[in-house]
Short mmCIF file of C-alpha atoms in Angstrom, two decimals:
data_model
loop_
_atom_site.label_atom_id
_atom_site.label_comp_id
_atom_site.label_asym_id
_atom_site.label_seq_id
_atom_site.Cartn_x
_atom_site.Cartn_y
_atom_site.Cartn_z
CA MET A 1 41.74 83.39 0.64
CA PHE A 2 41.44 81.67 -2.71
CA LEU A 3 44.30 79.31 -1.90
CA GLN A 4 42.79 78.42 1.47
CA GLY A 5 39.47 77.52 -0.15
CA ALA A 6 41.22 75.33 -2.73
CA ALA A 7 43.18 73.58 0.01
CA ASP A 8 39.97 72.87 1.98
CA LYS A 9 38.26 71.52 -1.12
CA LEU A 10 41.22 69.23 -1.87
CA LYS A 11 41.21 68.00 1.70
CA ARG A 12 37.50 67.19 1.55
CA GLU A 13 37.95 65.33 -1.72
CA GLN A 14 40.84 63.33 -0.25
CA GLU A 15 38.80 62.46 2.84
CA LYS A 16 35.86 61.42 0.62
CA ARG A 17 38.10 59.21 -1.52
CA LYS A 18 39.60 57.76 1.64
CA ALA A 19 36.13 57.02 3.06
CA ASP A 20 35.02 55.49 -0.25
CA LEU A 21 38.13 53.33 -0.27
CA GLN A 22 37.50 52.19 3.29
CA ARG A 23 33.89 51.32 2.41
CA ARG A 24 35.01 49.34 -0.65
CA GLN A 25 37.61 47.52 1.40
CA ALA A 26 35.03 46.72 4.10
CA ALA A 27 32.56 45.50 1.47
CA GLU A 28 35.26 43.37 -0.13
CA CYS A 29 36.18 41.93 3.27
CA ARG A 30 32.54 41.10 3.97
CA ALA A 31 32.16 39.50 0.53
CA ALA A 32 35.33 37.52 1.08
CA ALA A 33 34.10 36.38 4.49
CA VAL A 34 30.74 35.32 3.01
CA ALA A 35 32.49 33.49 0.16
CA GLU A 36 34.78 31.75 2.63
CA ALA A 37 31.80 30.74 4.77
CA HIS A 38 30.04 29.37 1.67
CA ARG A 39 33.21 27.51 0.67
CA ARG A 40 33.53 25.96 4.11
CA GLU A 41 29.84 25.05 4.03
CA ARG A 42 30.25 23.39 0.62
CA ASP A 43 33.33 21.57 1.86
CA ASP A 44 31.41 20.36 4.91
CA VAL A 45 28.51 19.18 2.74
CA GLU A 46 30.84 17.39 0.33
CA LYS A 47 32.70 15.84 3.25
CA GLN A 48 29.41 14.65 4.75
CA GLU A 49 28.31 13.26 1.37
CA ARG A 50 31.61 11.42 0.96
CA HIS A 51 31.25 10.03 4.45
CA GLU A 52 27.67 8.90 3.77
CA THR A 53 28.76 7.36 0.46
CA ARG A 54 31.54 5.41 2.17
CA MET A 55 29.15 4.27 4.89
CA ARG A 56 26.54 3.23 2.30
CA GLU A 57 29.15 1.36 0.27
CA ALA A 58 30.38 -0.38 3.41
CA GLU A 59 26.80 -1.37 4.30
CA GLU A 60 26.22 -2.65 0.77
CA ARG A 61 29.44 -4.68 0.87
CA ALA A 62 28.45 -6.16 4.22
CA ALA A 63 24.97 -6.93 2.88
CA ARG A 64 26.43 -8.60 -0.23
CA GLU A 65 28.74 -10.68 1.91
CA ARG A 66 25.84 -11.65 4.18
CA ILE A 67 23.72 -12.61 1.18
CA LEU A 68 26.50 -14.72 -0.31
CA ALA A 69 27.01 -16.39 3.05
CA ASN A 70 23.30 -17.16 3.34
CA ASN A 71 23.27 -18.38 -0.27
CA GLU A 72 26.30 -20.59 0.42
CA GLY A 73 28.27 -18.70 -2.21
CA ILE A 74 25.61 -19.01 -4.94
CA SER A 75 24.85 -15.84 -6.87
CA TRP A 76 22.13 -15.37 -9.47
CA GLU A 77 20.28 -12.23 -10.48
CA THR A 78 18.46 -10.96 -13.55
CA ARG A 79 16.08 -8.25 -14.66
CA LEU A 80 12.62 -9.13 -15.92
CA SER A 81 9.35 -7.42 -16.71
CA GLY A 82 6.97 -8.15 -13.87
CA VAL A 83 3.40 -8.79 -15.07
CA ARG A 84 0.31 -9.80 -13.18
CA SER A 85 -0.27 -13.54 -12.99
CA ASP A 86 -3.24 -15.46 -11.58
CA ALA A 87 -1.66 -18.83 -12.37
CA ALA A 88 -2.10 -20.12 -8.80
CA VAL A 89 -5.80 -19.24 -8.83
CA MET A 90 -6.24 -20.90 -12.21
CA LYS A 91 -4.62 -24.05 -10.86
CA GLY A 92 -7.00 -24.06 -7.90
CA ILE A 93 -4.21 -23.44 -5.36
CA ARG A 94 -5.44 -21.80 -2.16
CA ASN A 95 -2.68 -22.12 0.44
CA ARG A 96 0.72 -20.45 -0.08
CA ALA A 97 -0.51 -18.80 -3.29
CA ASP A 98 -0.17 -15.08 -2.49
CA ASP A 99 3.57 -14.90 -3.20
CA LYS A 100 4.26 -17.68 -5.71
CA VAL A 101 5.65 -16.35 -8.98
CA VAL A 102 6.06 -17.82 -12.46
CA LEU A 103 9.55 -17.60 -13.99
CA PRO A 104 10.59 -18.33 -17.60
CA PRO A 105 12.36 -21.60 -18.56
CA SER A 106 15.65 -19.75 -19.09
CA ALA A 107 15.70 -18.84 -15.39
CA TRP A 108 15.71 -22.52 -14.42
CA ARG A 109 18.60 -23.24 -16.79
CA ALA A 110 20.56 -20.26 -15.42
CA LEU A 111 19.91 -21.34 -11.85
CA GLN A 112 21.16 -24.84 -12.62
CA SER A 113 24.30 -23.38 -14.20
CA ALA A 114 24.85 -21.18 -11.14
CA GLY A 115 24.58 -24.21 -8.87
CA ALA A 116 21.44 -23.06 -7.09
CA ALA A 117 19.84 -25.88 -5.15
CA SER A 118 16.55 -26.07 -3.32
CA SER A 119 16.70 -23.85 -0.29
CA ASP A 120 14.16 -25.63 1.92
CA ARG A 121 12.96 -29.15 1.05
CA GLY A 122 12.37 -28.42 -2.59
CA HIS A 123 11.38 -24.75 -2.24
CA LEU A 124 13.19 -22.01 -4.15
CA PHE A 125 13.04 -18.43 -2.90
CA PHE A 126 13.80 -15.14 -4.63
CA GLU A 127 13.98 -11.47 -3.79
CA ILE A 128 11.85 -9.25 -6.03
CA ALA A 129 13.03 -5.64 -6.01
CA ARG A 130 11.71 -2.61 -7.82
CA ASP A 131 14.52 -0.13 -8.34
CA ALA A 132 14.12 3.54 -7.59
CA GLY A 133 16.08 4.23 -10.80
CA SER A 134 15.39 2.54 -14.09
CA GLY A 135 17.92 0.00 -15.25
CA SER A 136 17.84 -2.22 -18.29
CA SER A 137 20.81 -4.54 -18.13
CA ALA A 138 20.76 -7.96 -16.52
CA SER A 139 23.48 -8.98 -14.13
CA ALA A 140 24.75 -12.29 -12.88
CA GLY A 141 26.01 -11.07 -9.51
CA PRO A 142 24.22 -9.84 -6.39
CA ARG A 143 24.09 -6.07 -6.79
CA LEU A 144 22.40 -4.02 -4.12
CA GLU A 145 20.86 -0.78 -5.34
CA ARG A 146 18.71 1.81 -3.70
CA THR A 147 15.25 0.39 -4.21
CA ALA A 148 11.76 1.74 -3.71
CA ARG A 149 10.17 -1.60 -2.79
CA ARG A 150 11.33 -5.15 -2.22
CA THR A 151 9.85 -8.42 -1.05
CA HIS A 152 10.54 -12.17 -1.19
CA VAL A 153 8.67 -14.87 -3.03
CA ALA A 154 8.61 -18.59 -3.77
CA VAL A 155 8.31 -20.07 -7.25
CA LEU A 156 5.23 -21.74 -8.71
CA GLY A 157 6.82 -22.90 -11.94
CA PHE A 158 9.33 -22.18 -14.70
CA ASP A 159 6.93 -22.13 -17.63
CA GLY A 160 6.32 -18.39 -18.00
CA VAL A 161 6.84 -16.15 -20.99
CA GLU A 162 10.50 -15.37 -21.65
CA GLY A 163 11.58 -11.96 -20.41
CA THR A 164 8.79 -11.77 -17.83
CA VAL A 165 8.03 -12.90 -14.31
CA GLY A 166 4.42 -13.56 -13.36
CA LEU A 167 3.61 -11.81 -10.09
CA PRO A 168 0.44 -12.43 -8.04
CA PRO A 169 -1.62 -9.34 -7.17
CA ALA A 170 -0.38 -9.37 -3.55
CA VAL A 171 3.25 -9.14 -4.72
CA LEU A 172 2.44 -6.34 -7.16
CA ARG A 173 0.76 -4.38 -4.37
CA GLN A 174 3.81 -4.86 -2.18
CA LEU A 175 5.90 -3.37 -5.01
CA GLY A 176 3.56 -0.40 -5.19
CA VAL A 177 1.88 -1.41 -8.46
CA SER A 178 -1.85 -0.98 -8.95
CA THR A 179 -3.81 -4.22 -9.35
CA ALA A 180 -7.11 -2.78 -10.48
CA GLY A 181 -9.52 -5.42 -11.65
CA THR A 182 -11.06 -8.61 -10.32
CA THR A 183 -9.40 -11.92 -9.64
CA GLY A 184 -10.59 -15.46 -9.37
CA ARG A 185 -11.98 -18.12 -11.67
CA ALA A 186 -14.24 -15.75 -13.63
CA ALA A 187 -11.39 -13.29 -14.16
CA ALA A 188 -9.10 -16.13 -15.17
CA ASP A 189 -11.63 -17.26 -17.77
CA ARG A 190 -11.80 -13.74 -19.17
CA GLN A 191 -8.01 -13.59 -19.28
CA ILE A 192 -7.83 -16.80 -21.28
CA SER A 193 -10.47 -15.42 -23.62
CA ARG A 194 -8.36 -12.30 -24.19
CA ALA A 195 -5.28 -14.49 -24.67
CA ARG A 196 -7.10 -16.43 -27.39
CA GLU A 197 -7.68 -13.17 -29.24
CA THR A 198 -4.13 -11.79 -28.86
CA ALA A 199 -1.79 -14.81 -28.95
CA GLU A 200 -0.62 -15.46 -32.51
CA GLU A 201 2.77 -17.00 -33.11
CA ASP A 202 3.01 -19.57 -30.32
CA ALA A 203 -0.71 -20.26 -29.95
CA VAL A 204 -1.92 -23.85 -30.36
CA PHE A 205 -5.54 -24.85 -29.71
CA THR A 206 -6.17 -28.38 -28.49
CA THR A 207 -9.08 -30.52 -29.65
CA ASP A 208 -11.26 -29.40 -26.74
CA GLY A 209 -10.69 -25.74 -27.51
CA GLU A 210 -8.20 -25.03 -24.70
CA LEU A 211 -5.38 -22.64 -25.51
CA SER A 212 -1.76 -23.58 -24.85
CA THR A 213 1.64 -22.31 -25.92
CA ALA A 214 5.16 -23.56 -26.10
CA PHE A 215 5.61 -22.23 -22.56
CA GLY A 216 2.58 -23.96 -21.00
CA ASP A 217 -0.69 -22.84 -19.46
CA ASP A 218 0.98 -20.56 -16.90
CA ALA A 219 2.30 -18.47 -19.76
CA ILE A 220 -1.30 -17.83 -20.82
CA SER A 221 -2.13 -16.54 -17.35
CA THR A 222 0.90 -14.27 -17.45
CA LEU A 223 0.19 -13.12 -20.99
CA ALA A 224 -3.45 -12.40 -20.29
CA SER A 225 -2.69 -10.46 -17.11
CA ALA A 226 -0.03 -8.18 -18.57
CA SER A 227 -1.95 -4.95 -17.96
CA SER A 228 0.39 -3.96 -15.08
CA VAL A 229 4.04 -4.15 -16.12
CA VAL A 230 6.97 -3.10 -13.94
CA ASP A 231 10.72 -3.57 -14.29
CA VAL A 232 11.96 -5.75 -11.41
CA ARG A 233 15.19 -7.33 -10.28
CA VAL A 234 14.94 -11.04 -9.39
CA SER A 235 17.67 -12.46 -7.14
CA TYR A 236 18.10 -15.98 -5.81
CA ARG A 237 17.92 -16.17 -2.03
CA ARG A 238 18.12 -18.85 0.62
CA LEU A 239 15.77 -18.05 3.49
CA PRO A 240 15.86 -19.52 7.00
CA ARG A 241 12.70 -20.94 8.50
CA GLY A 242 10.97 -18.30 10.53
CA THR A 243 10.53 -18.70 14.27
CA TYR A 244 9.15 -15.26 15.22
CA CYS A 245 7.62 -12.19 13.62
CA LYS A 246 6.15 -8.93 14.86
CA LEU A 247 3.24 -7.36 13.03
CA GLN A 248 2.09 -3.77 13.47
CA PRO A 249 -1.50 -2.82 12.56
CA LYS A 250 -1.83 0.40 10.60
CA SER A 251 -5.00 1.39 12.43
CA GLN A 252 -6.23 0.96 15.98
CA ASP A 253 -9.36 -0.62 14.51
CA PHE A 254 -7.58 -3.98 14.44
CA GLN A 255 -7.39 -4.16 18.24
CA THR A 256 -10.56 -2.25 19.10
CA GLU A 257 -12.96 -3.88 16.64
CA LEU A 258 -11.68 -7.45 16.90
CA ALA A 259 -11.44 -7.24 20.69
CA SER A 260 -15.04 -6.02 20.91
CA GLU A 261 -16.43 -8.83 18.76
CA ALA A 262 -17.54 -11.92 20.64
CA GLY A 263 -16.22 -15.24 19.48
CA VAL A 264 -13.37 -13.85 17.34
CA ASP A 265 -10.44 -16.26 17.25
CA LEU A 266 -7.54 -13.90 16.54
CA ARG A 267 -5.02 -16.73 16.45
CA ALA A 268 -7.02 -18.53 13.76
CA LEU A 269 -7.26 -15.32 11.71
CA LEU A 270 -3.50 -14.82 11.87
CA GLU A 271 -2.84 -18.46 10.97
CA THR A 272 -5.13 -18.13 7.95
CA ALA A 273 -3.29 -15.01 6.82
CA MET A 274 0.08 -16.75 7.23
CA THR A 275 -0.97 -19.87 5.33
CA ARG A 276 -1.58 -17.72 2.26
CA ARG A 277 2.14 -16.87 2.13
CA CYS A 278 5.39 -18.76 1.57
CA THR A 279 7.69 -16.00 2.83
CA LEU A 280 7.59 -12.98 5.11
CA SER A 281 9.87 -9.96 4.73
CA VAL A 282 10.34 -6.92 6.94
CA GLY A 283 8.09 -4.27 5.38
CA ASP A 284 5.59 -6.75 3.94
CA GLU A 285 1.90 -6.06 4.42
CA VAL A 286 -0.12 -8.92 5.87
CA VAL A 287 -3.88 -8.72 5.35
CA VAL A 288 -6.10 -10.27 8.04
CA GLU A 289 -9.71 -10.82 7.05
CA SER A 290 -12.51 -11.10 9.61
CA SER A 291 -16.14 -12.02 8.98
CA SER A 292 -19.06 -11.50 11.34
CA VAL A 293 -22.77 -12.29 11.08
CA SER A 294 -25.35 -9.64 11.96
CA SER A 295 -29.14 -9.74 11.91
CA GLY A 296 -30.88 -7.66 9.30
CA GLY A 297 -34.38 -7.06 8.07
CA SER A 298 -34.06 -9.81 5.45
CA GLY A 299 -32.22 -12.26 7.64
CA ASN A 300 -28.63 -12.71 8.76
CA LEU A 301 -26.04 -10.58 6.96
CA LYS A 302 -22.38 -11.50 6.72
CA ASN A 303 -20.01 -8.58 7.16
CA SER A 304 -16.35 -8.88 6.21
CA ARG A 305 -13.52 -6.52 7.08
CA SER A 306 -9.85 -6.52 6.12
CA TYR A 307 -7.07 -5.23 8.35
CA ALA A 308 -3.57 -4.37 7.10
CA LEU A 309 -0.60 -5.19 9.32
CA ARG A 310 3.01 -4.37 8.48
CA CYS A 311 5.82 -6.76 9.35
CA VAL A 312 8.39 -4.87 11.44
CA GLU A 313 10.59 -7.74 12.66
CA VAL A 314 11.43 -11.33 11.79
CA GLN A 315 13.69 -13.91 13.39
CA PRO A 316 16.16 -15.15 12.34
CA ASP A 317 16.92 -11.70 10.99
CA ASP A 318 20.06 -12.38 8.94
CA ALA A 319 18.28 -12.04 5.59
CA GLY A 320 15.53 -9.64 6.62
CA ALA A 321 13.06 -12.31 5.51
CA VAL A 322 12.08 -15.83 6.50
CA SER A 323 10.42 -18.90 5.05
CA LEU A 324 6.98 -19.82 6.38
CA MET A 325 7.11 -23.30 4.90
CA GLU A 326 6.90 -26.25 7.30
CA THR A 327 7.57 -24.21 10.40
CA ASP A 328 5.73 -22.92 13.47
CA ILE A 329 6.20 -19.18 13.80
CA GLU A 330 5.35 -17.08 16.84
CA VAL A 331 3.41 -13.92 15.98
CA ASP A 332 3.52 -10.83 18.17
CA ILE A 333 1.24 -7.81 17.65
CA ALA A 334 2.82 -4.39 18.19
CA PRO A 335 0.88 -1.20 19.03
CA SER A 336 -0.70 0.26 15.92
CA GLU A 337 0.87 3.04 13.87
CA ASP A 338 -2.03 5.31 14.83
CA TYR A 339 -1.39 4.65 18.53
CA GLU A 340 2.35 5.34 18.22
CA ALA A 341 1.65 8.56 16.32
CA ALA A 342 -0.78 9.65 19.05
CA MET A 343 1.79 8.88 21.75
CA ARG A 344 4.40 10.92 19.88
CA ARG A 345 2.03 13.87 19.71
CA VAL A 346 1.32 13.59 23.45
CA ALA A 347 5.07 13.46 24.22
CA GLU A 348 5.78 16.48 21.99
CA ALA A 349 2.95 18.46 23.59
CA GLU A 350 4.24 17.62 27.08
CA ALA A 351 7.78 18.62 26.12
CA ALA A 352 6.50 21.92 24.72
CA ARG A 353 4.49 22.54 27.91
CA LEU A 354 7.52 21.93 30.12
CA ALA A 355 9.68 24.17 27.94
CA ALA A 356 7.10 26.96 28.16
CA ALA A 357 6.85 26.56 31.93
CA GLU A 358 10.61 26.91 32.30
#
């Protein structure tokens, strides 16, 4: 009887050990399967990343080749500190002033050495790009990087402060930089006043009390407006003359309000907005200003309203930007972003309704 009980106990222990071993083996198999699935998932992700990297590098190579072809083989690029400049306003320039920048004298010498010629009857164009990552070294070749913002500009002069590029407020806004503060003649006078107080080494006062420097009056405008500073990449570009562009209003107010106003000449408003620019790039914001007169208790009141339109297409589209100088460009207005968003919501709701009905 004692031996039988011992044999039963041993059998139970053996069965328990066997069950424990089976459970451990099953757990190990499950862990191995999970690890293998994770490994395959990582391999798939790395494979997809490698594929995307190769595709991005191929796109960048194609873009560099396209840029060099458009530039007729000329390559020039540098990094500068972008500062606010109201030089065009100070000079009394009204037309084509929104995107004219001030470059330092060294840029002109480098462009001459690179063989850069006027791209369109004496006009020089550049791409201004604000990098998503911070970089500090200048480069002489066209290098495409992942950028947060980019636009194209013409040049006002080469008499800016070395190491900087003077950017009008409209260009700074396109790069996503705040331009808080006023502009115009009064602001320019205040900027010169501040420059008188801060400029030391290169400052020279003329007999009539005007301030100048070794770099010229535009340097004063740049120096005095240096409250907004951003690292930018400046690249020489040749731009074709634009023949067509499509603008998309951000809000439906552009169509509804302007269409409801009597006597509004939309074509004239668009022409006025275009004459403030030298270039137009895909992604640029074009501001259309409309004024109307209404009767009030103290007489007629003038109401003004600004409408933002985003450029979604230009032709020719080789460079993604065009010159607006000495050309007639056809402007097409696309449905607003608000309207497209509303249509997407309607389509999604209809698709959900049909799916529920099925």
